Amino acid sequence: MSRLFATAALGTEDLVAGELARLGLAGVRRGQGGVHFDAPEGQELACGMRACLSLRAALRVLWPLASFGVRDADALYEGARAISWERFLTQRSTFAVAATTRAAPPLSHAGFLVQRVKDGIVDRLRERLGGRPDVSRDDPDVRVYVHVAPTQKRGHSGGSHGDSQATIGLDLAGESLHARGYRVAQVPAPLRETMAAAMLLAAGWDGTRPLADPLCGSATIAIEAALIACRIAPGRAVRGRVFGFERWPCLGDPERTAWRRIVEEADDQALPRSPVPIVASDRDSDAVTAGRANASACAAPVRASIDFRVADVRELAPMSPRGVVVSNPPYGERIGGAGKALEVFWRTMGAHFRGLPGHAIFLLCGSPQMARSLGMRPTWQRRMMNGPIPITLCRFEGKRSIR
């Protein structure tokens, strides 16, 4: 068995783990910032392909090729040079290296780690192929990653406590998985597609109850909801998206055939339209226009499944059957300023939400004060990281108020 790793925003690892388990992938184990999963020997690429196509909340899918102890950059170079890069690169292909590190000096500078791994790859291929591939930082055929972290103390049998552990491998996704390809129009401070999907997964929404986002912005939540309801893999939100592994020079006919089969199996699950209503509304007509443009860039079932409206959040009517509200309320700028105006907005919004009996309401709250301004007590909260920004997803129920 080989182990792959799906990266995820902090606080969403369990959601990605659930997705991997539902895909039937084995050995799912949560870590910090991602989830490990197993692939049978020789099937690493096929399992990685399936994960790239179908994971909604993950950011990248990584295939570790080697993991080894390092004390300095020379050891990192030797470890990189020992990997059989000729399996994945030719003299005519391009590559790029990305590095992250939590190690102490002399392994604390990511740029230097990139250079040493690059040197190891180039020297290996020059030796084996008689030439070297070029580096392309912006648009490489193959993306290589290196991660260096302190080695956990394991007593006398675990080596010196000052050692670090380096992992070098391949990024199968290429561009981050959040870039579905449908965002052709934006509003200020758009929500990442993967975070919108994580909100829906955390809410337990599966496309069997009506859903509304009454502060839709560029409609990311509504579009991700339509993808779920229509059973469309996120990698098929826009036809023609190219993942990183599709550009690998080592991809032969058997691998391309396997990829076509995975895509066809996913497409066979898709529905022509959401079985439940999905409403995306905003009082800003420009935002609604942007949302419509983004939905129109998606597969036809998504376009057909979202009801766009120009309306204030306080005009949201109860849904029948009782539905789910999932939204990312604006933080000051979009309602004309912060301070008292923001507090008043949240208070009146909360008063309206309390008039939606039996509805589950999920909101991203930027601070405890904002949640208190709503005048509703959350039934649970989930803390997550939206990039470098800590956020909290809160669940509320209609008619439930703070006493």
XYZ file of C-alpha atoms in Angstrom:
403
model
C 0.000 0.000 0.000
C 1.049 3.575 -0.713
C -0.276 6.599 1.109
C -1.628 9.729 -0.540
C -2.579 12.988 1.167
C -5.483 15.350 0.493
C -4.787 18.810 1.906
C -7.605 20.749 3.560
C -8.242 23.993 5.409
C -7.803 23.667 9.158
C -11.084 22.658 10.730
C -12.360 20.834 7.637
C -10.204 17.697 7.804
C -13.066 15.532 9.092
C -15.258 16.642 6.191
C -12.602 15.619 3.646
C -12.110 12.334 5.510
C -15.831 11.654 5.155
C -15.664 12.377 1.445
C -12.741 9.990 0.938
C -14.556 7.252 2.855
C -17.675 7.719 0.710
C -15.497 7.370 -2.399
C -14.517 3.928 -1.119
C -10.868 4.829 -0.579
C -9.096 2.889 2.149
C -6.951 3.760 5.147
C -8.506 7.179 5.700
C -6.772 8.936 8.589
C -7.073 12.572 9.570
C -4.001 14.712 10.105
C -3.432 18.413 10.659
C -4.209 20.280 7.461
C -5.290 17.227 5.522
C -6.187 13.554 5.342
C -4.061 10.491 4.564
C -5.530 7.678 2.487
C -4.229 4.441 1.004
C -3.802 3.297 -2.579
C -2.793 -0.228 -3.638
C 0.657 -0.473 -5.181
C 0.404 0.535 -8.830
C -2.968 2.243 -8.343
C -1.753 5.468 -6.736
C -2.467 7.538 -9.820
C -5.954 6.099 -10.329
C -6.902 6.740 -6.679
C -5.463 10.242 -6.899
C -7.422 10.918 -10.089
C -10.674 9.915 -8.410
C -9.933 12.134 -5.422
C -9.067 15.150 -7.602
C -12.287 14.800 -9.556
C -14.677 14.239 -6.668
C -13.436 15.925 -3.480
C -15.451 19.065 -2.725
C -13.674 20.470 0.347
C -10.045 19.425 -0.303
C -7.444 21.803 -1.720
C -4.844 19.473 -3.246
C -4.073 15.773 -3.656
C -0.440 14.850 -3.040
C 1.430 11.652 -3.914
C 4.477 11.246 -1.640
C 7.356 9.544 -3.461
C 9.933 9.532 -0.662
C 10.181 10.413 3.010
C 13.536 10.505 4.790
C 15.446 12.108 7.632
C 17.523 15.204 6.878
C 19.981 17.320 8.843
C 20.898 19.865 6.195
C 20.246 20.919 2.599
C 22.855 18.496 1.233
C 20.896 15.581 2.653
C 17.750 16.996 1.072
C 19.541 17.220 -2.281
C 20.700 13.601 -2.046
C 17.209 12.428 -1.121
C 15.683 14.270 -4.071
C 18.327 12.924 -6.450
C 17.610 9.336 -5.342
C 13.988 9.501 -6.574
C 13.257 7.987 -10.011
C 12.182 11.239 -11.658
C 12.626 9.694 -15.108
C 9.280 7.956 -14.444
C 7.515 11.316 -14.551
C 9.682 13.807 -16.461
C 11.422 13.973 -19.815
C 13.944 16.398 -21.269
C 11.102 18.237 -23.018
C 8.748 18.607 -20.068
C 8.686 21.440 -17.528
C 8.407 21.296 -13.760
C 8.201 23.495 -10.670
C 8.936 22.851 -7.005
C 6.970 24.258 -4.061
C 8.212 23.954 -0.483
C 6.803 24.301 3.015
C 8.857 23.944 6.156
C 8.435 23.949 9.918
C 12.032 22.932 10.541
C 14.700 24.947 12.312
C 17.756 26.320 10.486
C 19.412 25.313 8.222
C 16.141 23.928 6.808
C 13.877 26.848 7.644
C 14.062 28.755 4.339
C 11.540 27.434 1.810
C 13.236 29.115 -1.156
C 16.528 27.377 -0.417
C 14.768 24.009 -0.097
C 13.173 24.562 -3.506
C 16.585 25.205 -5.034
C 18.199 22.090 -3.552
C 15.330 19.805 -4.586
C 15.395 21.320 -8.069
C 19.136 20.666 -8.274
C 18.610 17.051 -7.247
C 15.932 16.514 -9.898
C 17.969 18.161 -12.653
C 21.166 16.272 -11.831
C 19.294 12.954 -11.686
C 17.718 13.479 -15.103
C 20.898 14.789 -16.679
C 22.619 11.617 -15.501
C 19.828 9.243 -16.625
C 18.548 10.983 -19.767
C 21.540 12.980 -20.924
C 19.638 16.260 -20.600
C 17.439 18.219 -18.241
C 13.888 19.589 -18.241
C 13.195 23.289 -17.827
C 11.680 24.991 -14.807
C 8.384 26.808 -15.350
C 7.103 28.479 -12.196
C 3.868 29.729 -13.755
C 2.674 26.856 -15.951
C 4.611 23.615 -15.340
C 3.731 20.199 -16.697
C 4.661 18.558 -13.383
C 4.395 20.113 -9.926
C 6.720 18.767 -7.238
C 6.285 19.518 -3.558
C 8.633 19.204 -0.581
C 7.619 19.434 3.054
C 10.128 19.482 5.921
C 9.106 19.177 9.552
C 10.861 18.421 12.841
C 11.126 14.733 13.628
C 9.099 13.736 16.656
C 11.179 12.417 19.511
C 11.093 8.628 19.594
C 13.785 7.754 22.117
C 17.012 5.940 21.330
C 15.685 4.049 18.298
C 14.303 7.126 16.558
C 17.534 8.869 15.593
C 18.889 12.196 16.758
C 16.393 14.636 18.147
C 17.784 17.415 15.963
C 16.856 15.650 12.710
C 13.985 16.703 10.479
C 11.791 14.650 8.183
C 11.485 15.567 4.516
C 8.715 14.361 2.222
C 8.979 14.882 -1.525
C 6.271 14.020 -4.017
C 3.920 15.070 -6.781
C 0.929 17.402 -6.747
C -1.754 15.662 -8.807
C -4.195 18.574 -8.808
C -1.979 21.170 -10.478
C -4.021 24.270 -9.785
C -5.719 24.269 -6.385
C -8.948 22.261 -6.346
C -10.887 25.313 -5.197
C -10.523 26.731 -8.730
C -13.488 24.900 -10.250
C -13.394 27.138 -13.337
C -16.842 28.742 -13.092
C -15.874 31.986 -11.372
C -16.079 34.345 -14.351
C -17.516 37.252 -12.322
C -16.714 38.311 -8.777
C -17.832 40.547 -5.962
C -15.580 41.900 -3.170
C -14.220 39.251 -0.758
C -15.553 36.169 -2.569
C -15.825 32.907 -0.647
C -13.580 30.096 -1.859
C -15.432 27.290 -3.587
C -13.956 24.660 -1.264
C -15.014 26.648 1.809
C -18.551 26.996 0.473
C -18.625 23.236 -0.090
C -17.252 22.657 3.424
C -20.073 24.785 4.870
C -22.646 22.661 3.059
C -21.010 19.396 4.101
C -20.788 20.592 7.713
C -24.464 21.547 7.557
C -25.254 17.998 6.478
C -27.024 19.293 3.394
C -27.418 16.520 0.821
C -29.878 17.962 -1.675
C -33.039 16.591 -0.078
C -34.327 19.854 1.476
C -34.822 23.288 -0.087
C -31.880 25.637 0.349
C -31.530 29.406 0.289
C -28.610 31.790 0.414
C -30.209 35.208 0.930
C -26.829 37.026 0.873
C -25.486 35.190 -2.139
C -22.796 37.523 -3.462
C -21.300 35.775 -6.481
C -23.437 32.672 -5.700
C -20.615 30.328 -4.693
C -22.688 28.610 -1.980
C -25.695 28.181 -4.271
C -23.544 26.803 -7.107
C -21.792 24.331 -4.812
C -25.208 23.323 -3.466
C -26.453 22.710 -7.011
C -23.394 20.567 -7.738
C -24.207 18.457 -4.676
C -27.916 18.220 -5.431
C -27.279 17.293 -9.065
C -24.583 14.789 -8.039
C -22.029 16.506 -10.249
C -18.397 15.967 -9.306
C -16.778 19.350 -8.574
C -14.104 18.598 -11.145
C -16.882 18.502 -13.742
C -18.517 21.790 -12.771
C -17.043 23.203 -15.965
C -16.336 20.884 -18.861
C -12.762 20.901 -20.062
C -10.989 21.529 -16.772
C -7.458 20.082 -16.916
C -5.868 18.644 -13.781
C -2.138 18.601 -13.234
C -1.706 14.867 -13.810
C -3.270 15.143 -17.280
C -0.157 17.016 -18.417
C 2.342 14.506 -17.117
C 4.523 13.166 -19.954
C 4.377 9.699 -18.373
C 0.606 9.500 -18.894
C 0.145 6.749 -21.468
C -2.877 5.122 -23.066
C -3.707 2.879 -20.058
C -3.715 5.850 -17.692
C -5.763 7.992 -20.058
C -8.245 5.155 -20.499
C -8.549 4.802 -16.722
C -9.124 8.562 -16.416
C -11.863 8.520 -19.067
C -13.558 5.668 -17.219
C -13.458 7.565 -13.907
C -14.958 10.655 -15.558
C -17.670 8.637 -17.315
C -18.634 6.912 -14.067
C -18.953 10.300 -12.365
C -20.991 11.765 -15.233
C -23.356 8.789 -15.165
C -24.400 9.790 -11.619
C -25.439 13.333 -12.589
C -29.055 14.484 -12.507
C -30.528 16.937 -15.055
C -31.782 19.248 -12.297
C -31.795 19.622 -8.519
C -34.666 17.678 -6.933
C -35.247 20.558 -4.482
C -35.430 24.362 -4.887
C -32.192 26.347 -4.499
C -32.632 30.111 -4.119
C -29.800 32.646 -4.415
C -30.748 36.218 -3.584
C -29.014 39.478 -2.738
C -30.211 43.056 -2.488
C -27.238 44.094 -4.667
C -28.334 43.620 -8.288
C -24.698 43.602 -9.448
C -24.003 40.647 -7.155
C -26.980 38.746 -8.554
C -25.767 39.486 -12.091
C -22.336 38.103 -11.152
C -23.948 35.036 -9.620
C -25.989 34.359 -12.738
C -22.844 34.666 -14.885
C -20.989 32.166 -12.697
C -23.872 29.702 -12.750
C -24.120 30.080 -16.535
C -20.458 29.070 -16.812
C -21.287 25.752 -15.114
C -22.724 22.522 -16.443
C -26.340 22.822 -17.610
C -27.938 21.141 -14.535
C -26.446 23.831 -12.300
C -27.773 26.656 -14.456
C -31.229 25.098 -14.425
C -31.303 24.516 -10.659
C -30.776 27.974 -9.128
C -33.514 30.577 -8.767
C -31.815 34.003 -8.702
C -33.606 36.972 -7.151
C -32.820 40.577 -6.265
C -34.167 40.813 -2.720
C -33.204 41.894 0.775
C -32.366 39.116 3.242
C -35.282 40.272 5.362
C -37.657 39.357 2.529
C -36.749 35.656 2.684
C -39.991 33.693 2.975
C -40.369 30.383 4.826
C -39.683 27.418 2.572
C -41.994 24.456 2.132
C -41.012 21.867 3.068
C -38.919 23.508 5.768
C -35.538 24.286 4.339
C -31.954 25.195 5.130
C -30.362 28.645 5.021
C -26.599 28.692 4.384
C -24.917 32.062 3.995
C -21.830 34.204 4.456
C -23.192 37.545 5.742
C -21.358 40.719 4.692
C -18.836 42.306 7.022
C -19.467 46.020 6.951
C -18.296 47.149 3.532
C -21.204 45.771 1.537
C -23.832 47.282 3.860
C -22.361 50.753 3.988
C -19.977 50.666 6.942
C -19.180 48.845 10.147
C -19.957 49.738 13.740
C -23.537 50.582 14.614
C -24.857 50.022 11.084
C -23.444 46.491 11.062
C -24.930 45.730 14.473
C -28.350 46.999 13.396
C -28.196 44.937 10.211
C -27.414 41.733 12.107
C -30.089 42.431 14.710
C -32.834 42.956 12.129
C -31.592 39.946 10.154
C -31.825 37.823 13.295
C -35.342 39.031 13.998
C -36.342 37.893 10.525
C -34.619 34.507 10.837
C -36.480 33.847 14.084
C -39.639 33.989 11.988
C -38.584 30.919 9.981
C -39.888 28.122 12.220
C -38.287 24.725 11.697
C -35.594 26.073 9.406
C -31.912 25.322 10.065
C -29.740 28.416 9.572
C -25.974 28.199 9.041
C -23.981 31.429 9.032
C -20.303 32.326 8.930
C -19.788 34.661 11.879
C -16.705 36.852 11.944
C -16.778 37.413 15.714
C -18.750 36.405 18.838
C -20.175 39.931 18.968
C -21.719 39.487 15.519
C -23.393 36.260 16.611
C -24.732 37.968 19.730
C -26.087 40.837 17.617
C -28.165 38.264 15.756
C -30.154 37.643 18.929
C -30.138 33.886 18.394
C -28.218 31.282 20.344
C -26.181 28.898 18.162
C -26.920 25.199 18.649
C -23.345 24.363 17.589
C -20.260 26.038 16.229
C -17.396 24.900 14.017
C -14.122 26.804 13.858
C -12.288 26.780 10.541
C -9.550 28.669 8.746
C -10.421 30.502 5.533
C -6.841 30.935 4.330
C -5.141 32.894 7.134
C -8.455 34.120 8.574
C -10.174 32.260 11.451
C -13.912 31.921 10.930
C -16.763 30.222 12.774
C -19.689 28.448 11.185
C -22.694 28.696 13.511
C -25.946 26.769 13.367
C -29.154 28.483 14.481
C -32.796 27.423 14.507
C -35.813 29.548 13.684
C -37.725 30.722 16.770
C -34.708 30.080 19.029
C -33.639 33.333 20.745
C -31.350 34.405 23.570
C -33.283 34.990 26.786
